[in-house]
Amino acid sequence: MIQKGLLFVVSGPSGVGKSTLCKTMVAQVPQTMLSVSFTTRGPRPDEQDGVDYCFIRESRFREMIQRDQFVEWAEVYGNLYGTPQRQLDEAMSQSTDVLLDIDAQGARQIMKRFPGAVYVFVTPPSLEALRTRLCGRALDSSDVIQRRLQSASEEIANFRSYHYLIRNEELTKATKELESIICAERVKTERLNTQWLRQKGLIEEPTIKENSTIV
Ligand code: ADP
Ligand code: 5GP
C-alpha cells in the first residue's frame, strides 16, 4: 500500500470531546476524513450505523479479529471497538488525511505499526469538567460514567507518548489548535514533494559531481 495521506491519531479520555473535535475537522478542513470504527456497543439514539460506527455483534467482531481485519482493536468499558484495516488502507492510498478517534490502548497499538503517524492527546481542563461533560452528554449510565472517570487519570498520565497535547477547555480554541496541527504537519519539508522548486527555477537543477552524487 502506498500511503499518500497522513494519519492523525486523536486520543484522550472518554467525554473529553474527541469526536466533537474530529467531526469539526472533517467539516472544516478539506481533504480530511474520519475512520468509521466497528463496535459491539449498541447505537445511541442519535447514532447512525455506518456513519458514527458500524454496529456489529460480538461473534462477528471476534470473527474479524481472527481474520486479521483490524489494524487495532480494544475492549473499552466492556465493549469491543476496532479500526478496520481495509477502509484505512483505501483512505490512506488517496491523498486524504485520516483521523482516528480511538482510546489509549488503540493508540498504543497504532504507535507500533505507524511510527510516522501524528499523535494528539486531548485532555479536559479538570476531572470535574470531564464529569460534567459525561453527565451532560446524557448517553451513559452513572455506573458507566464512573468507570470512564476512573480510567481518565491513568490515560492522562501517559500524555508524553503523544506529539501534541490539546487542553479542551474552550472548544473554539481547541478546534483551532487541532486544525493548526493538521496544517503544520502537511507542510513539513520531509513530507513535501518539492520537485516544483527545481521546475520553476527556484533552486538549481541537480548537477552530477565527480563522485556521481546528485546535489
Ligand atoms: P468523546 O468523543 O471524547 O467521548 P464527545 O465529543 O462526545 O467526547 O464530547 C462529550 C460531550 O462534551 C459532548 O456533549 C460535547 O458536546 C461536550 N463538549 C465537547 N467539547 C467541549 C468543551 N470544550 N466544552 C464543553 N463541552 C464540550
Ligand atoms: P464511545 O462508546 O463513547 O463512542 O467510545 C468509547 C471510547 O472508545 C472512546 O474513547 C473512543 O475514542 C474509543 N473508540 C472508538 N472507536 C475505537 C476504535 O476503533 N478503537 C479503539 N481502540 N477505541 C475506539
GROMACS .gro file of C-alpha atoms and ligand atoms in nm:
model
  266
    1MET     CA    1   0.000   0.000   0.000
    2ILE     CA    2   0.142   0.341  -0.097
    3GLN     CA    3   0.050   0.589   0.173
    4LYS     CA    4  -0.034   0.931   0.034
    5GLY     CA    5  -0.239   1.080   0.317
    6LEU     CA    6  -0.130   1.144   0.674
    7LEU     CA    7  -0.264   0.956   0.971
    8PHE     CA    8  -0.373   1.158   1.277
    9VAL     CA    9  -0.450   0.966   1.594
   10VAL     CA   10  -0.669   1.164   1.833
   11SER     CA   11  -0.692   1.004   2.175
   12GLY     CA   12  -0.790   1.101   2.529
   13PRO     CA   13  -1.042   1.012   2.796
   14SER     CA   14  -1.400   0.935   2.706
   15GLY     CA   15  -1.613   1.251   2.708
   16VAL     CA   16  -1.320   1.489   2.660
   17GLY     CA   17  -1.453   1.600   2.320
   18LYS     CA   18  -1.256   1.386   2.069
   19SER     CA   19  -1.546   1.310   1.839
   20THR     CA   20  -1.671   1.671   1.856
   21LEU     CA   21  -1.323   1.792   1.753
   22CYS     CA   22  -1.273   1.527   1.482
   23LYS     CA   23  -1.615   1.585   1.327
   24THR     CA   24  -1.544   1.959   1.316
   25MET     CA   25  -1.213   1.890   1.138
   26VAL     CA   26  -1.384   1.681   0.870
   27ALA     CA   27  -1.642   1.958   0.820
   28GLN     CA   28  -1.388   2.245   0.816
   29VAL     CA   29  -1.058   2.115   0.684
   30PRO     CA   30  -1.053   1.996   0.322
   31GLN     CA   31  -0.903   1.652   0.248
   32THR     CA   32  -0.968   1.503   0.589
   33MET     CA   33  -1.180   1.204   0.677
   34LEU     CA   34  -1.272   1.020   0.994
   35SER     CA   35  -1.229   0.644   1.005
   36VAL     CA   36  -1.553   0.466   1.099
   37SER     CA   37  -1.483   0.206   1.367
   38PHE     CA   38  -1.662  -0.121   1.429
   39THR     CA   39  -1.813  -0.172   1.773
   40THR     CA   40  -2.020  -0.421   1.969
   41ARG     CA   41  -2.175  -0.133   2.167
   42GLY     CA   42  -2.539  -0.064   2.091
   43PRO     CA   43  -2.620   0.254   1.897
   44ARG     CA   44  -2.716   0.567   2.092
   45PRO     CA   45  -3.037   0.743   1.984
   46ASP     CA   46  -2.855   0.996   1.763
   47GLU     CA   47  -2.612   0.748   1.606
   48GLN     CA   48  -2.634   0.607   1.255
   49ASP     CA   49  -2.499   0.268   1.151
   50GLY     CA   50  -2.214   0.307   0.902
   51VAL     CA   51  -2.174   0.677   0.985
   52ASP     CA   52  -2.086   0.700   1.355
   53TYR     CA   53  -1.986   0.335   1.389
   54CYS     CA   54  -2.054   0.003   1.220
   55PHE     CA   55  -2.255  -0.170   1.490
   56ILE     CA   56  -2.200  -0.546   1.491
   57ARG     CA   57  -2.250  -0.847   1.719
   58GLU     CA   58  -1.962  -0.977   1.929
   59SER     CA   59  -1.945  -1.304   1.731
   60ARG     CA   60  -1.887  -1.109   1.406
   61PHE     CA   61  -1.629  -0.885   1.577
   62ARG     CA   62  -1.438  -1.194   1.702
   63GLU     CA   63  -1.451  -1.341   1.351
   64MET     CA   64  -1.298  -1.018   1.215
   65ILE     CA   65  -1.019  -1.042   1.477
   66GLN     CA   66  -0.948  -1.400   1.365
   67ARG     CA   67  -0.928  -1.285   1.004
   68ASP     CA   68  -0.689  -1.006   1.098
   69GLN     CA   69  -0.927  -0.741   0.968
   70PHE     CA   70  -0.846  -0.478   1.232
   71VAL     CA   71  -0.542  -0.250   1.238
   72GLU     CA   72  -0.605  -0.226   1.611
   73TRP     CA   73  -0.884  -0.325   1.842
   74ALA     CA   74  -0.953  -0.297   2.215
   75GLU     CA   75  -1.209  -0.366   2.480
   76VAL     CA   76  -1.323  -0.029   2.613
   77TYR     CA   77  -1.560  -0.020   2.911
   78GLY     CA   78  -1.697  -0.367   2.835
   79ASN     CA   79  -1.747  -0.325   2.461
   80LEU     CA   80  -1.520  -0.405   2.168
   81TYR     CA   81  -1.402  -0.134   1.929
   82GLY     CA   82  -1.175  -0.171   1.626
   83THR     CA   83  -1.035   0.019   1.329
   84PRO     CA   84  -1.096  -0.172   1.005
   85GLN     CA   85  -0.780  -0.242   0.804
   86ARG     CA   86  -0.933  -0.233   0.455
   87GLN     CA   87  -1.106   0.103   0.490
   88LEU     CA   88  -0.793   0.258   0.642
   89ASP     CA   89  -0.575   0.129   0.355
   90GLU     CA   90  -0.822   0.261   0.098
   91ALA     CA   91  -0.840   0.603   0.261
   92MET     CA   92  -0.465   0.642   0.305
   93SER     CA   93  -0.387   0.541  -0.053
   94GLN     CA   94  -0.581   0.851  -0.166
   95SER     CA   95  -0.446   1.196  -0.088
   96THR     CA   96  -0.679   1.234   0.208
   97ASP     CA   97  -0.565   1.261   0.567
   98VAL     CA   98  -0.732   1.016   0.802
   99LEU     CA   99  -0.828   1.088   1.163
  100LEU     CA  100  -0.866   0.804   1.413
  101ASP     CA  101  -1.072   0.881   1.725
  102ILE     CA  102  -0.961   0.592   1.943
  103ASP     CA  103  -0.882   0.510   2.305
  104ALA     CA  104  -0.533   0.494   2.457
  105GLN     CA  105  -0.497   0.114   2.415
  106GLY     CA  106  -0.570   0.150   2.043
  107ALA     CA  107  -0.331   0.445   2.013
  108ARG     CA  108  -0.050   0.233   2.165
  109GLN     CA  109  -0.108  -0.038   1.902
  110ILE     CA  110  -0.107   0.218   1.619
  111MET     CA  111   0.219   0.370   1.754
  112LYS     CA  112   0.391   0.035   1.694
  113ARG     CA  113   0.255  -0.005   1.342
  114PHE     CA  114   0.260   0.355   1.219
  115PRO     CA  115   0.560   0.539   1.365
  116GLY     CA  116   0.511   0.812   1.103
  117ALA     CA  117   0.160   0.897   1.222
  118VAL     CA  118   0.083   1.211   1.422
  119TYR     CA  119  -0.035   1.152   1.778
  120VAL     CA  120  -0.258   1.405   1.953
  121PHE     CA  121  -0.379   1.373   2.311
  122VAL     CA  122  -0.685   1.568   2.422
  123THR     CA  123  -0.720   1.644   2.792
  124PRO     CA  124  -1.005   1.803   2.987
  125PRO     CA  125  -0.924   2.113   3.197
  126SER     CA  126  -1.017   1.910   3.510
  127LEU     CA  127  -1.182   1.583   3.614
  128GLU     CA  128  -1.481   1.785   3.732
  129ALA     CA  129  -1.524   1.932   3.383
  130LEU     CA  130  -1.498   1.581   3.238
  131ARG     CA  131  -1.768   1.455   3.474
  132THR     CA  132  -1.993   1.747   3.373
  133ARG     CA  133  -1.945   1.662   3.003
  134LEU     CA  134  -2.010   1.293   3.050
  135CYS     CA  135  -2.325   1.371   3.251
  136GLY     CA  136  -2.428   1.647   3.008
  137ARG     CA  137  -2.399   1.412   2.711
  138ALA     CA  138  -2.665   1.208   2.895
  139LEU     CA  139  -2.588   0.895   2.696
  140ASP     CA  140  -2.428   0.669   2.954
  141SER     CA  141  -2.550   0.530   3.287
  142SER     CA  142  -2.395   0.665   3.610
  143ASP     CA  143  -2.213   0.332   3.650
  144VAL     CA  144  -2.054   0.367   3.304
  145ILE     CA  145  -1.967   0.734   3.371
  146GLN     CA  146  -1.795   0.635   3.697
  147ARG     CA  147  -1.584   0.374   3.515
  148ARG     CA  148  -1.489   0.624   3.244
  149LEU     CA  149  -1.378   0.881   3.505
  150GLN     CA  150  -1.166   0.623   3.686
  151SER     CA  151  -0.968   0.542   3.369
  152ALA     CA  152  -0.926   0.909   3.277
  153SER     CA  153  -0.642   0.985   3.522
  154GLU     CA  154  -0.442   0.678   3.414
  155GLU     CA  155  -0.480   0.775   3.049
  156ILE     CA  156  -0.381   1.138   3.109
  157ALA     CA  157  -0.064   1.026   3.292
  158ASN     CA  158   0.068   0.890   2.959
  159PHE     CA  159   0.029   1.212   2.761
  160ARG     CA  160   0.404   1.225   2.688
  161SER     CA  161   0.376   0.938   2.438
  162TYR     CA  162   0.194   1.179   2.206
  163HIS     CA  163   0.336   1.455   1.986
  164TYR     CA  164   0.075   1.714   2.082
  165LEU     CA  165  -0.141   1.795   2.385
  166ILE     CA  166  -0.466   1.987   2.345
  167ARG     CA  167  -0.644   2.117   2.654
  168ASN     CA  168  -1.008   2.115   2.551
  169GLU     CA  169  -1.148   2.385   2.775
  170GLU     CA  170  -1.278   2.633   2.524
  171LEU     CA  171  -1.397   2.438   2.221
  172THR     CA  172  -1.317   2.709   1.963
  173LYS     CA  173  -0.956   2.730   2.085
  174ALA     CA  174  -0.913   2.352   2.093
  175THR     CA  175  -1.060   2.326   1.741
  176LYS     CA  176  -0.815   2.588   1.616
  177GLU     CA  177  -0.525   2.403   1.777
  178LEU     CA  178  -0.616   2.072   1.612
  179GLU     CA  179  -0.661   2.245   1.277
  180SER     CA  180  -0.320   2.414   1.319
  181ILE     CA  181  -0.156   2.079   1.393
  182ILE     CA  182  -0.302   1.928   1.074
  183CYS     CA  183  -0.197   2.228   0.864
  184ALA     CA  184   0.155   2.238   1.009
  185GLU     CA  185   0.212   1.864   0.964
  186ARG     CA  186   0.107   1.894   0.599
  187VAL     CA  187   0.382   2.144   0.518
  188LYS     CA  188   0.673   1.970   0.689
  189THR     CA  189   0.965   1.969   0.444
  190GLU     CA  190   1.018   1.596   0.491
  191ARG     CA  191   0.666   1.525   0.368
  192LEU     CA  192   0.654   1.761   0.070
  193ASN     CA  193   0.717   1.683  -0.293
  194THR     CA  194   0.947   1.975  -0.373
  195GLN     CA  195   1.022   1.899  -0.739
  196TRP     CA  196   0.833   2.213  -0.841
  197LEU     CA  197   1.106   2.424  -0.680
  198ARG     CA  198   1.350   2.297  -0.946
  199GLN     CA  199   1.094   2.310  -1.226
  200LYS     CA  200   1.023   2.676  -1.152
  201GLY     CA  201   1.393   2.755  -1.127
  202LEU     CA  202   1.370   2.848  -0.761
  203ILE     CA  203   1.653   2.608  -0.684
  204GLU     CA  204   1.924   2.487  -0.920
  205GLU     CA  205   1.890   2.181  -1.140
  206PRO     CA  206   2.078   1.889  -0.986
  207THR     CA  207   2.439   1.870  -1.100
  208ILE     CA  208   2.635   1.547  -1.125
  209LYS     CA  209   2.957   1.573  -0.929
  210GLU     CA  210   3.268   1.369  -0.991
  211ASN     CA  211   3.176   1.113  -0.731
  212SER     CA  212   2.834   1.083  -0.904
  213THR     CA  213   2.626   1.207  -0.612
  214ILE     CA  214   2.336   1.427  -0.713
  215VAL     CA  215   2.323   1.754  -0.522
  216ADP     P1  216  -1.554   1.191   2.327
  216ADP     O1  217  -1.567   1.167   2.179
  216ADP     O2  218  -1.415   1.227   2.367
  216ADP     O3  219  -1.609   1.080   2.410
  216ADP     P2  220  -1.760   1.395   2.283
  216ADP     O4  221  -1.707   1.464   2.161
  216ADP     O5  222  -1.875   1.302   2.265
  216ADP     O6  223  -1.641   1.321   2.364
  216ADP     O7  224  -1.796   1.510   2.389
  216ADP     C1  225  -1.857   1.479   2.514
  216ADP     C2  226  -1.955   1.593   2.549
  216ADP     O8  227  -1.880   1.710   2.583
  216ADP     C3  228  -2.048   1.631   2.435
  216ADP     O9  229  -2.176   1.658   2.490
  216ADP     C4  230  -1.984   1.755   2.376
  216ADP    O10  231  -2.079   1.840   2.317
  216ADP     C5  232  -1.922   1.820   2.501
  216ADP     N1  233  -1.803   1.903   2.475
  216ADP     C6  234  -1.700   1.880   2.388
  216ADP     N2  235  -1.606   1.977   2.398
  216ADP     C7  236  -1.649   2.063   2.494
  216ADP     C8  237  -1.596   2.185   2.551
  216ADP     N3  238  -1.482   2.237   2.512
  216ADP     N4  239  -1.668   2.245   2.647
  216ADP     C9  240  -1.785   2.193   2.689
  216ADP     N5  241  -1.842   2.081   2.642
  216ADP    C10  242  -1.774   2.015   2.544
  2175GP     P1  243  -1.797   0.572   2.284
  2175GP     O1  244  -1.864   0.446   2.332
  2175GP     O2  245  -1.814   0.685   2.384
  2175GP     O3  246  -1.835   0.611   2.143
  2175GP     O4  247  -1.640   0.542   2.276
  2175GP     C1  248  -1.571   0.494   2.388
  2175GP     C2  249  -1.423   0.501   2.363
  2175GP     O5  250  -1.387   0.412   2.258
  2175GP     C3  251  -1.376   0.640   2.318
  2175GP     O6  252  -1.259   0.673   2.393
  2175GP     C4  253  -1.339   0.622   2.173
  2175GP     O7  254  -1.233   0.706   2.133
  2175GP     C5  255  -1.296   0.476   2.173
  2175GP     N1  256  -1.301   0.417   2.037
  2175GP     C6  257  -1.387   0.441   1.937
  2175GP     N2  258  -1.356   0.369   1.828
  2175GP     C7  259  -1.246   0.299   1.860
  2175GP     C8  260  -1.162   0.206   1.787
  2175GP     O8  261  -1.183   0.173   1.670
  2175GP     N3  262  -1.057   0.153   1.855
  2175GP     C9  263  -1.029   0.186   1.985
  2175GP     N4  264  -0.922   0.130   2.040
  2175GP     N5  265  -1.105   0.273   2.056
  2175GP    C10  266  -1.211   0.328   1.995
   0.00000   0.00000   0.00000
